[in-house]
Amino acid sequence: MATRESKGVIYAAIVANIAIAICKFVAAGVTHSSAMLAEAFHSTADSGNELLLLFGIKRSARPPDALHPYGHGKVLYFYSLLVAVYIFGVGGGLAVHEGISHLKHPEIPTHPGWNYAVLALAAVFDSYSWWISYRELRARKDPNESTWDEIVGGKDPTVFTVFLEDSAGLLGVVLAFLAIFLGRQFNNPYLDPIASIVIGCVLAVIAVFLGRESGALLVGERTNRGKIKRLHEIISAEPAVEKVGDLLTMQLGPEQVLLNVNIQFRRSLTLEQLESAIERIESRIREEQPSVQRIFIEAESFRTAENSPGTAASAEA
């Protein structure tokens, strides 16, 4: 299930986006700006997205049952995929439609002061939410990784989804401001609807990226490389281990990892020594990598050696 920090990021984003959406709808009604209306659609879609993520977090927290023995952690990935579709269809689609409609009958937005004031407020709220999500991303990434590496390799979609939404929101504010300001400066009514279309395209790009990342997690993506490297080091440090074979992982949720590993133990071990070695490995993995909640160990040499105390040994935790 998602962490408390993930929920904090989402709550901050919900408050910010609801406040921004209300202000933008009021400004769009007064000024007749299609770019401002596109931004209002954007903020409304973002608010709905955060509510979907919260619902996904709640459902993913359900314990394992007979039908779902590994738990419900991947439910969150399903809802993050729905968020991507929602961004594309509602946010991006409405923004592009609004821009195309206004291109047929363009007009320069009136009452620019309203637009500038609302855009300034939106920038403040989005920056606050963006900073919270950015800080959480930095706290999660490995020292040798960039923020982008954490976005691409992150396993908690709630954090990088909010971060990308807020990044798109800040970019949308800049585009809307430029369209309104330059449109009035050059008396060009087409800049405002063009900005609306561009904002919709930005949202579509974000949606496609989020859909790809959430889809990969949903179908069974491995855990991050740093964690896999550390698991290999933990197993290799066990004196009874001769060689670590295939080390396979699957992300079952933001803080739930499945580990399946083939290990070649020393052939001189008795069955009791083998069991003790497996227990030590499991204990150390749980201590250093608590997110690895399911561990399957296959003792390779006991399956192939003719004079071993047993034909095979495996462990599951």
PDB file of C-alpha atoms in Angstrom, residues 31-158:
ATOM      1  CA  THR A  31     -12.928  37.311 -19.606  1.00  0.00           C
ATOM      2  CA  HIS A  32     -14.132  34.751 -22.202  1.00  0.00           C
ATOM      3  CA  SER A  33     -10.577  33.385 -22.504  1.00  0.00           C
ATOM      4  CA  SER A  34     -10.412  29.912 -24.058  1.00  0.00           C
ATOM      5  CA  ALA A  35      -6.901  29.393 -22.677  1.00  0.00           C
ATOM      6  CA  MET A  36      -8.197  30.182 -19.177  1.00  0.00           C
ATOM      7  CA  LEU A  37     -11.142  27.810 -19.663  1.00  0.00           C
ATOM      8  CA  ALA A  38      -8.736  25.111 -20.859  1.00  0.00           C
ATOM      9  CA  GLU A  39      -6.717  25.647 -17.688  1.00  0.00           C
ATOM     10  CA  ALA A  40      -9.918  25.372 -15.637  1.00  0.00           C
ATOM     11  CA  PHE A  41     -10.674  22.023 -17.285  1.00  0.00           C
ATOM     12  CA  HIS A  42      -7.096  20.990 -16.569  1.00  0.00           C
ATOM     13  CA  SER A  43      -7.334  21.799 -12.850  1.00  0.00           C
ATOM     14  CA  THR A  44     -10.732  20.109 -12.564  1.00  0.00           C
ATOM     15  CA  ALA A  45      -9.375  16.962 -14.186  1.00  0.00           C
ATOM     16  CA  ASP A  46      -6.399  17.026 -11.812  1.00  0.00           C
ATOM     17  CA  SER A  47      -8.731  17.223  -8.792  1.00  0.00           C
ATOM     18  CA  GLY A  48     -10.633  14.186 -10.035  1.00  0.00           C
ATOM     19  CA  ASN A  49      -7.360  12.382 -10.647  1.00  0.00           C
ATOM     20  CA  GLU A  50      -6.228  12.844  -7.060  1.00  0.00           C
ATOM     21  CA  LEU A  51      -9.560  11.514  -5.772  1.00  0.00           C
ATOM     22  CA  LEU A  52      -9.138   8.443  -7.994  1.00  0.00           C
ATOM     23  CA  LEU A  53      -5.653   7.890  -6.586  1.00  0.00           C
ATOM     24  CA  LEU A  54      -6.959   8.136  -3.028  1.00  0.00           C
ATOM     25  CA  PHE A  55      -9.626   5.572  -3.845  1.00  0.00           C
ATOM     26  CA  GLY A  56      -6.955   3.342  -5.377  1.00  0.00           C
ATOM     27  CA  ILE A  57      -4.829   3.634  -2.233  1.00  0.00           C
ATOM     28  CA  LYS A  58      -7.773   2.600  -0.071  1.00  0.00           C
ATOM     29  CA  ARG A  59      -8.602  -0.437  -2.193  1.00  0.00           C
ATOM     30  CA  SER A  60      -4.956  -1.501  -2.515  1.00  0.00           C
ATOM     31  CA  ALA A  61      -4.669  -1.645   1.289  1.00  0.00           C
ATOM     32  CA  ARG A  62      -7.011  -4.630   1.532  1.00  0.00           C
ATOM     33  CA  PRO A  63      -5.304  -7.763   2.941  1.00  0.00           C
ATOM     34  CA  PRO A  64      -4.627 -10.895   0.866  1.00  0.00           C
ATOM     35  CA  ASP A  65      -7.484 -13.331   0.422  1.00  0.00           C
ATOM     36  CA  ALA A  66      -8.112 -16.681  -1.274  1.00  0.00           C
ATOM     37  CA  LEU A  67      -8.644 -15.033  -4.658  1.00  0.00           C
ATOM     38  CA  HIS A  68      -5.724 -12.595  -4.309  1.00  0.00           C
ATOM     39  CA  PRO A  69      -3.024 -14.427  -2.316  1.00  0.00           C
ATOM     40  CA  TYR A  70      -0.418 -11.722  -3.017  1.00  0.00           C
ATOM     41  CA  GLY A  71      -2.683  -8.917  -1.855  1.00  0.00           C
ATOM     42  CA  HIS A  72      -4.319  -6.051  -3.727  1.00  0.00           C
ATOM     43  CA  GLY A  73      -1.314  -3.743  -4.174  1.00  0.00           C
ATOM     44  CA  LYS A  74      -1.631  -3.640  -7.963  1.00  0.00           C
ATOM     45  CA  VAL A  75      -5.089  -2.098  -7.667  1.00  0.00           C
ATOM     46  CA  LEU A  76      -3.317   1.233  -7.225  1.00  0.00           C
ATOM     47  CA  TYR A  77      -1.594   0.745 -10.587  1.00  0.00           C
ATOM     48  CA  PHE A  78      -4.969   0.143 -12.206  1.00  0.00           C
ATOM     49  CA  TYR A  79      -6.347   3.398 -10.840  1.00  0.00           C
ATOM     50  CA  SER A  80      -3.229   5.309 -11.867  1.00  0.00           C
ATOM     51  CA  LEU A  81      -3.840   3.963 -15.382  1.00  0.00           C
ATOM     52  CA  LEU A  82      -7.394   5.316 -15.187  1.00  0.00           C
ATOM     53  CA  VAL A  83      -5.911   8.669 -14.174  1.00  0.00           C
ATOM     54  CA  ALA A  84      -3.829   8.699 -17.352  1.00  0.00           C
ATOM     55  CA  VAL A  85      -6.945   8.030 -19.443  1.00  0.00           C
ATOM     56  CA  TYR A  86      -8.818  10.719 -17.523  1.00  0.00           C
ATOM     57  CA  ILE A  87      -6.072  13.293 -18.161  1.00  0.00           C
ATOM     58  CA  PHE A  88      -6.063  12.436 -21.856  1.00  0.00           C
ATOM     59  CA  GLY A  89      -9.825  12.335 -22.370  1.00  0.00           C
ATOM     60  CA  VAL A  90     -11.132  15.018 -20.025  1.00  0.00           C
ATOM     61  CA  GLY A  91      -8.247  17.414 -19.522  1.00  0.00           C
ATOM     62  CA  GLY A  92      -6.539  17.202 -22.901  1.00  0.00           C
ATOM     63  CA  GLY A  93      -9.647  16.496 -24.962  1.00  0.00           C
ATOM     64  CA  LEU A  94     -11.700  19.381 -23.591  1.00  0.00           C
ATOM     65  CA  ALA A  95      -8.794  21.801 -23.881  1.00  0.00           C
ATOM     66  CA  VAL A  96      -8.207  20.932 -27.544  1.00  0.00           C
ATOM     67  CA  HIS A  97     -11.937  21.051 -28.309  1.00  0.00           C
ATOM     68  CA  GLU A  98     -12.264  24.440 -26.628  1.00  0.00           C
ATOM     69  CA  GLY A  99      -9.303  25.795 -28.596  1.00  0.00           C
ATOM     70  CA  ILE A 100     -10.617  24.538 -31.937  1.00  0.00           C
ATOM     71  CA  SER A 101     -14.076  25.976 -31.218  1.00  0.00           C
ATOM     72  CA  HIS A 102     -12.638  29.415 -30.455  1.00  0.00           C
ATOM     73  CA  LEU A 103     -10.452  29.333 -33.559  1.00  0.00           C
ATOM     74  CA  LYS A 104     -13.650  29.541 -35.623  1.00  0.00           C
ATOM     75  CA  HIS A 105     -14.734  32.730 -33.833  1.00  0.00           C
ATOM     76  CA  PRO A 106     -11.615  34.148 -32.126  1.00  0.00           C
ATOM     77  CA  GLU A 107     -11.748  37.126 -29.807  1.00  0.00           C
ATOM     78  CA  ILE A 108      -9.228  38.867 -27.612  1.00  0.00           C
ATOM     79  CA  PRO A 109      -9.904  38.134 -23.905  1.00  0.00           C
ATOM     80  CA  THR A 110     -11.332  41.056 -21.957  1.00  0.00           C
ATOM     81  CA  HIS A 111     -10.522  42.135 -18.394  1.00  0.00           C
ATOM     82  CA  PRO A 112      -6.875  40.995 -18.489  1.00  0.00           C
ATOM     83  CA  GLY A 113      -6.439  41.904 -14.837  1.00  0.00           C
ATOM     84  CA  TRP A 114      -8.700  39.009 -13.865  1.00  0.00           C
ATOM     85  CA  ASN A 115      -6.640  36.608 -15.955  1.00  0.00           C
ATOM     86  CA  TYR A 116      -3.328  37.779 -14.591  1.00  0.00           C
ATOM     87  CA  ALA A 117      -4.532  37.656 -10.981  1.00  0.00           C
ATOM     88  CA  VAL A 118      -5.939  34.146 -11.321  1.00  0.00           C
ATOM     89  CA  LEU A 119      -2.874  32.882 -13.157  1.00  0.00           C
ATOM     90  CA  ALA A 120      -0.687  34.304 -10.396  1.00  0.00           C
ATOM     91  CA  LEU A 121      -2.782  32.497  -7.766  1.00  0.00           C
ATOM     92  CA  ALA A 122      -2.652  29.305  -9.824  1.00  0.00           C
ATOM     93  CA  ALA A 123       1.127  29.565 -10.044  1.00  0.00           C
ATOM     94  CA  VAL A 124       1.353  29.926  -6.249  1.00  0.00           C
ATOM     95  CA  PHE A 125      -0.930  26.925  -5.532  1.00  0.00           C
ATOM     96  CA  ASP A 126       0.673  24.733  -8.209  1.00  0.00           C
ATOM     97  CA  SER A 127       4.158  25.651  -7.021  1.00  0.00           C
ATOM     98  CA  TYR A 128       3.241  24.638  -3.463  1.00  0.00           C
ATOM     99  CA  SER A 129       1.867  21.267  -4.546  1.00  0.00           C
ATOM    100  CA  TRP A 130       4.749  20.790  -7.012  1.00  0.00           C
ATOM    101  CA  TRP A 131       7.332  21.442  -4.304  1.00  0.00           C
ATOM    102  CA  ILE A 132       5.781  18.883  -1.939  1.00  0.00           C
ATOM    103  CA  SER A 133       5.768  16.178  -4.622  1.00  0.00           C
ATOM    104  CA  TYR A 134       9.271  17.118  -5.795  1.00  0.00           C
ATOM    105  CA  ARG A 135      10.618  16.942  -2.250  1.00  0.00           C
ATOM    106  CA  GLU A 136       9.086  13.477  -1.824  1.00  0.00           C
ATOM    107  CA  LEU A 137      10.622  12.311  -5.117  1.00  0.00           C
ATOM    108  CA  ARG A 138      14.051  13.511  -4.003  1.00  0.00           C
ATOM    109  CA  ALA A 139      13.653  11.773  -0.651  1.00  0.00           C
ATOM    110  CA  ARG A 140      12.936   8.455  -2.404  1.00  0.00           C
ATOM    111  CA  LYS A 141      15.626   8.452  -5.064  1.00  0.00           C
ATOM    112  CA  ASP A 142      19.039   6.831  -4.606  1.00  0.00           C
ATOM    113  CA  PRO A 143      22.022   9.203  -4.206  1.00  0.00           C
ATOM    114  CA  ASN A 144      23.355   8.317  -7.677  1.00  0.00           C
ATOM    115  CA  GLU A 145      19.972   8.811  -9.380  1.00  0.00           C
ATOM    116  CA  SER A 146      18.397  11.930 -10.841  1.00  0.00           C
ATOM    117  CA  THR A 147      14.810  13.008 -10.229  1.00  0.00           C
ATOM    118  CA  TRP A 148      13.958  11.814 -13.737  1.00  0.00           C
ATOM    119  CA  ASP A 149      15.385   8.369 -12.904  1.00  0.00           C
ATOM    120  CA  GLU A 150      13.045   8.208  -9.921  1.00  0.00           C
ATOM    121  CA  ILE A 151      10.065   9.210 -12.072  1.00  0.00           C
ATOM    122  CA  VAL A 152      10.826   6.536 -14.672  1.00  0.00           C
ATOM    123  CA  GLY A 153      11.859   3.877 -12.152  1.00  0.00           C
ATOM    124  CA  GLY A 154       9.528   4.838  -9.303  1.00  0.00           C
ATOM    125  CA  LYS A 155       7.050   2.249  -8.054  1.00  0.00           C
ATOM    126  CA  ASP A 156       4.594   4.593  -6.337  1.00  0.00           C
ATOM    127  CA  PRO A 157       2.497   6.245  -9.081  1.00  0.00           C
ATOM    128  CA  THR A 158       0.807   8.615  -6.652  1.00  0.00           C
TER     129      THR A 158
END
